[in-house]
């Protein structure tokens, strides 16, 4: 992020114009009551519906998407997620106006040690019980949190915001189109900060769509959007009016911002604990996402489903997700290990390689896998599962996020399945980079017999989200849970980030989200690449989440059952 003074000076008028507009908005936002803010959110939601097709069309061009299955992803992670988030945010804010707090969608219970478990999915009002049948999510709170202090100071900040509102710089993600929008709206409507959103160069052609969709807050001076390279970002960082920073991206970019890019000076700053950036920064960063497979006697259907589930996590967005499975952890003595991996290879063989649209992908593929990608007419990279990898021989796969379409499988020695699960948790905590999310597949008999052990392992896993039998990316897509790294990171060792976004029930002082699901889902999940009706369903979800109605359910459920 280092830039020359001349470059920064050249970019400052663009940034200064945006800051001037935000200064005006910072005085009006704190004096706008929540009812009026809710109407602004409704206006944004309506504009998302009006410009959804344009949004998806631009996203498909960015990623060279041509197939229906791939288009369905862009719908789901773009306007569909946006309308779901906005509708649930409206419901949460309305509940706060009416009762003083968000309405939790279920009964709050306690773990054996007394820590609270707060249900966050199925959410009310959007028919989650139908769409996410058999799936549920709960947030495990930190010790000492009670129902009376569940929200900490978050609601007070919402109801009694500082005046003028702080200005937050959001450095937007380049891989998933809804991220910069929902990150910015989290800052604005959850935390009461006006937002300077800098688009990532990878997806900055979405700028025109975002300006249309976000016009209600742009016109009020509550948000401004800029674009450009690292020099523009550096200029925005140095503006004194910018109080806080949020970034979704690589931990390398984060550390360049915080500590600077130059070698000796950076090392000295880190040694002195004297960051170059003297402003609070929150972040959601990379993760070497593990998927642990507890050994057992799985049925062929269960193995096939879990292989397809894992494959979906690898190929989604061409592998350019922080939630992409990077390491498969298996027991060395699991008698179905080869069968499972063969099933995984067979599933991947049926999924066409995708254009590696994210910059630097080819170089990273060679660096992390040690293999030269085969020639490709469409600039694609192959799906690659590296079996029985020794972390000592290929440490790069475990110490950093590859951000490509490759995944390593690691075998662990253990005396029993129970011992393996504990050993796997230790391996993930101690040997893998990142603290964002992890998945565990568990056979049903083990799950029934070893629930105490499972809860203990979930507690010990140092991740912001732990998914049982399911792709962790769904936790992000739910929008109701807090999304971010495990708490406890700092600037000296940021791992997968600091802070969180979404968190539609305004929960404070939590440990992690735990997401549960069965070994097989029915009907076939829409996020599976083999789903024949995914695009049709995805398009129908956009207006459904924009205005949920029982009358719209048949047109959604019929193609879902035929998937």
PDB file of N, CA, C and O in Angstrom, residues 44-72:
ATOM      1  N   UNK A  44     -33.436   0.811  -0.426  1.00  0.00           N
ATOM      2  CA  UNK A  44     -32.288   0.099  -0.997  1.00  0.00           C
ATOM      3  C   UNK A  44     -32.725  -1.275  -1.490  1.00  0.00           C
ATOM      4  O   UNK A  44     -32.353  -1.711  -2.592  1.00  0.00           O
ATOM      5  N   UNK A  45     -33.524  -1.957  -0.692  1.00  0.00           N
ATOM      6  CA  UNK A  45     -33.990  -3.294  -1.089  1.00  0.00           C
ATOM      7  C   UNK A  45     -34.773  -3.239  -2.399  1.00  0.00           C
ATOM      8  O   UNK A  45     -34.596  -4.092  -3.277  1.00  0.00           O
ATOM      9  N   UNK A  46     -35.616  -2.255  -2.552  1.00  0.00           N
ATOM     10  CA  UNK A  46     -36.374  -2.126  -3.800  1.00  0.00           C
ATOM     11  C   UNK A  46     -35.446  -1.896  -4.989  1.00  0.00           C
ATOM     12  O   UNK A  46     -35.648  -2.450  -6.082  1.00  0.00           O
ATOM     13  N   UNK A  47     -34.403  -1.111  -4.786  1.00  0.00           N
ATOM     14  CA  UNK A  47     -33.449  -0.851  -5.869  1.00  0.00           C
ATOM     15  C   UNK A  47     -32.627  -2.099  -6.204  1.00  0.00           C
ATOM     16  O   UNK A  47     -32.267  -2.314  -7.363  1.00  0.00           O
ATOM     17  N   UNK A  48     -32.331  -2.923  -5.202  1.00  0.00           N
ATOM     18  CA  UNK A  48     -31.670  -4.199  -5.490  1.00  0.00           C
ATOM     19  C   UNK A  48     -32.547  -5.040  -6.411  1.00  0.00           C
ATOM     20  O   UNK A  48     -32.069  -5.636  -7.390  1.00  0.00           O
ATOM     21  N   UNK A  49     -33.830  -5.107  -6.123  1.00  0.00           N
ATOM     22  CA  UNK A  49     -34.748  -5.869  -6.971  1.00  0.00           C
ATOM     23  C   UNK A  49     -34.776  -5.312  -8.393  1.00  0.00           C
ATOM     24  O   UNK A  49     -34.788  -6.072  -9.373  1.00  0.00           O
ATOM     25  N   UNK A  50     -34.767  -3.997  -8.525  1.00  0.00           N
ATOM     26  CA  UNK A  50     -34.835  -3.382  -9.849  1.00  0.00           C
ATOM     27  C   UNK A  50     -33.569  -3.584 -10.662  1.00  0.00           C
ATOM     28  O   UNK A  50     -33.625  -3.662 -11.900  1.00  0.00           O
ATOM     29  N   UNK A  51     -32.430  -3.689  -9.996  1.00  0.00           N
ATOM     30  CA  UNK A  51     -31.155  -3.770 -10.714  1.00  0.00           C
ATOM     31  C   UNK A  51     -30.467  -5.133 -10.556  1.00  0.00           C
ATOM     32  O   UNK A  51     -29.282  -5.260 -10.863  1.00  0.00           O
ATOM     33  N   UNK A  52     -31.217  -6.134 -10.102  1.00  0.00           N
ATOM     34  CA  UNK A  52     -30.621  -7.457  -9.868  1.00  0.00           C
ATOM     35  C   UNK A  52     -30.038  -8.064 -11.139  1.00  0.00           C
ATOM     36  O   UNK A  52     -28.945  -8.632 -11.126  1.00  0.00           O
ATOM     37  N   UNK A  53     -30.769  -7.964 -12.242  1.00  0.00           N
ATOM     38  CA  UNK A  53     -30.279  -8.570 -13.487  1.00  0.00           C
ATOM     39  C   UNK A  53     -29.000  -7.894 -13.954  1.00  0.00           C
ATOM     40  O   UNK A  53     -28.062  -8.565 -14.404  1.00  0.00           O
ATOM     41  N   UNK A  54     -28.953  -6.584 -13.865  1.00  0.00           N
ATOM     42  CA  UNK A  54     -27.731  -5.866 -14.248  1.00  0.00           C
ATOM     43  C   UNK A  54     -26.575  -6.263 -13.335  1.00  0.00           C
ATOM     44  O   UNK A  54     -25.440  -6.473 -13.800  1.00  0.00           O
ATOM     45  N   UNK A  55     -26.835  -6.393 -12.044  1.00  0.00           N
ATOM     46  CA  UNK A  55     -25.825  -6.802 -11.065  1.00  0.00           C
ATOM     47  C   UNK A  55     -25.225  -8.153 -11.472  1.00  0.00           C
ATOM     48  O   UNK A  55     -23.996  -8.310 -11.549  1.00  0.00           O
ATOM     49  N   UNK A  56     -26.080  -9.112 -11.747  1.00  0.00           N
ATOM     50  CA  UNK A  56     -25.604 -10.458 -12.087  1.00  0.00           C
ATOM     51  C   UNK A  56     -24.876 -10.459 -13.434  1.00  0.00           C
ATOM     52  O   UNK A  56     -23.849 -11.133 -13.601  1.00  0.00           O
ATOM     53  N   UNK A  57     -25.388  -9.708 -14.393  1.00  0.00           N
ATOM     54  CA  UNK A  57     -24.747  -9.648 -15.699  1.00  0.00           C
ATOM     55  C   UNK A  57     -23.315  -9.124 -15.594  1.00  0.00           C
ATOM     56  O   UNK A  57     -22.391  -9.678 -16.201  1.00  0.00           O
ATOM     57  N   UNK A  58     -23.118  -8.068 -14.809  1.00  0.00           N
ATOM     58  CA  UNK A  58     -21.771  -7.522 -14.630  1.00  0.00           C
ATOM     59  C   UNK A  58     -20.882  -8.533 -13.921  1.00  0.00           C
ATOM     60  O   UNK A  58     -19.732  -8.756 -14.309  1.00  0.00           O
ATOM     61  N   UNK A  59     -21.408  -9.193 -12.871  1.00  0.00           N
ATOM     62  CA  UNK A  59     -20.619 -10.188 -12.159  1.00  0.00           C
ATOM     63  C   UNK A  59     -20.192 -11.340 -13.042  1.00  0.00           C
ATOM     64  O   UNK A  59     -19.053 -11.830 -12.942  1.00  0.00           O
ATOM     65  N   UNK A  60     -21.075 -11.769 -13.929  1.00  0.00           N
ATOM     66  CA  UNK A  60     -20.734 -12.870 -14.835  1.00  0.00           C
ATOM     67  C   UNK A  60     -19.653 -12.455 -15.830  1.00  0.00           C
ATOM     68  O   UNK A  60     -18.793 -13.270 -16.202  1.00  0.00           O
ATOM     69  N   UNK A  61     -19.689 -11.207 -16.262  1.00  0.00           N
ATOM     70  CA  UNK A  61     -18.635 -10.735 -17.168  1.00  0.00           C
ATOM     71  C   UNK A  61     -17.287 -10.710 -16.461  1.00  0.00           C
ATOM     72  O   UNK A  61     -16.259 -11.073 -17.038  1.00  0.00           O
ATOM     73  N   UNK A  62     -17.272 -10.258 -15.228  1.00  0.00           N
ATOM     74  CA  UNK A  62     -16.018 -10.192 -14.475  1.00  0.00           C
ATOM     75  C   UNK A  62     -15.374 -11.568 -14.386  1.00  0.00           C
ATOM     76  O   UNK A  62     -14.161 -11.714 -14.525  1.00  0.00           O
ATOM     77  N   UNK A  63     -16.201 -12.605 -14.173  1.00  0.00           N
ATOM     78  CA  UNK A  63     -15.688 -13.948 -13.916  1.00  0.00           C
ATOM     79  C   UNK A  63     -15.746 -14.871 -15.137  1.00  0.00           C
ATOM     80  O   UNK A  63     -15.494 -16.068 -15.015  1.00  0.00           O
ATOM     81  N   UNK A  64     -16.098 -14.309 -16.301  1.00  0.00           N
ATOM     82  CA  UNK A  64     -16.200 -15.092 -17.541  1.00  0.00           C
ATOM     83  C   UNK A  64     -17.131 -16.283 -17.369  1.00  0.00           C
ATOM     84  O   UNK A  64     -16.842 -17.404 -17.811  1.00  0.00           O
ATOM     85  N   UNK A  65     -18.254 -16.059 -16.721  1.00  0.00           N
ATOM     86  CA  UNK A  65     -19.224 -17.111 -16.452  1.00  0.00           C
ATOM     87  C   UNK A  65     -20.152 -17.277 -17.652  1.00  0.00           C
ATOM     88  O   UNK A  65     -20.678 -16.286 -18.184  1.00  0.00           O
ATOM     89  N   UNK A  66     -20.371 -18.528 -18.049  1.00  0.00           N
ATOM     90  CA  UNK A  66     -21.225 -18.808 -19.201  1.00  0.00           C
ATOM     91  C   UNK A  66     -22.306 -19.841 -18.907  1.00  0.00           C
ATOM     92  O   UNK A  66     -23.312 -19.892 -19.605  1.00  0.00           O
ATOM     93  N   UNK A  67     -22.136 -20.692 -17.900  1.00  0.00           N
ATOM     94  CA  UNK A  67     -23.082 -21.775 -17.664  1.00  0.00           C
ATOM     95  C   UNK A  67     -24.144 -21.383 -16.649  1.00  0.00           C
ATOM     96  O   UNK A  67     -23.943 -20.485 -15.825  1.00  0.00           O
ATOM     97  N   UNK A  68     -25.266 -22.083 -16.696  1.00  0.00           N
ATOM     98  CA  UNK A  68     -26.368 -21.810 -15.789  1.00  0.00           C
ATOM     99  C   UNK A  68     -25.981 -22.050 -14.335  1.00  0.00           C
ATOM    100  O   UNK A  68     -26.315 -21.254 -13.450  1.00  0.00           O
ATOM    101  N   UNK A  69     -25.247 -23.158 -14.079  1.00  0.00           N
ATOM    102  CA  UNK A  69     -24.849 -23.479 -12.705  1.00  0.00           C
ATOM    103  C   UNK A  69     -23.979 -22.375 -12.115  1.00  0.00           C
ATOM    104  O   UNK A  69     -24.118 -22.011 -10.944  1.00  0.00           O
ATOM    105  N   UNK A  70     -23.079 -21.843 -12.935  1.00  0.00           N
ATOM    106  CA  UNK A  70     -22.206 -20.785 -12.447  1.00  0.00           C
ATOM    107  C   UNK A  70     -22.965 -19.467 -12.268  1.00  0.00           C
ATOM    108  O   UNK A  70     -22.712 -18.727 -11.318  1.00  0.00           O
ATOM    109  N   UNK A  71     -23.908 -19.197 -13.156  1.00  0.00           N
ATOM    110  CA  UNK A  71     -24.718 -17.979 -13.000  1.00  0.00           C
ATOM    111  C   UNK A  71     -25.520 -18.025 -11.703  1.00  0.00           C
ATOM    112  O   UNK A  71     -25.722 -16.998 -11.047  1.00  0.00           O
ATOM    113  N   UNK A  72     -25.974 -19.220 -11.336  1.00  0.00           N
ATOM    114  CA  UNK A  72     -26.750 -19.324 -10.100  1.00  0.00           C
ATOM    115  C   UNK A  72     -25.937 -18.843  -8.910  1.00  0.00           C
ATOM    116  O   UNK A  72     -26.478 -18.227  -7.983  1.00  0.00           O
TER     117      UNK A  72
END
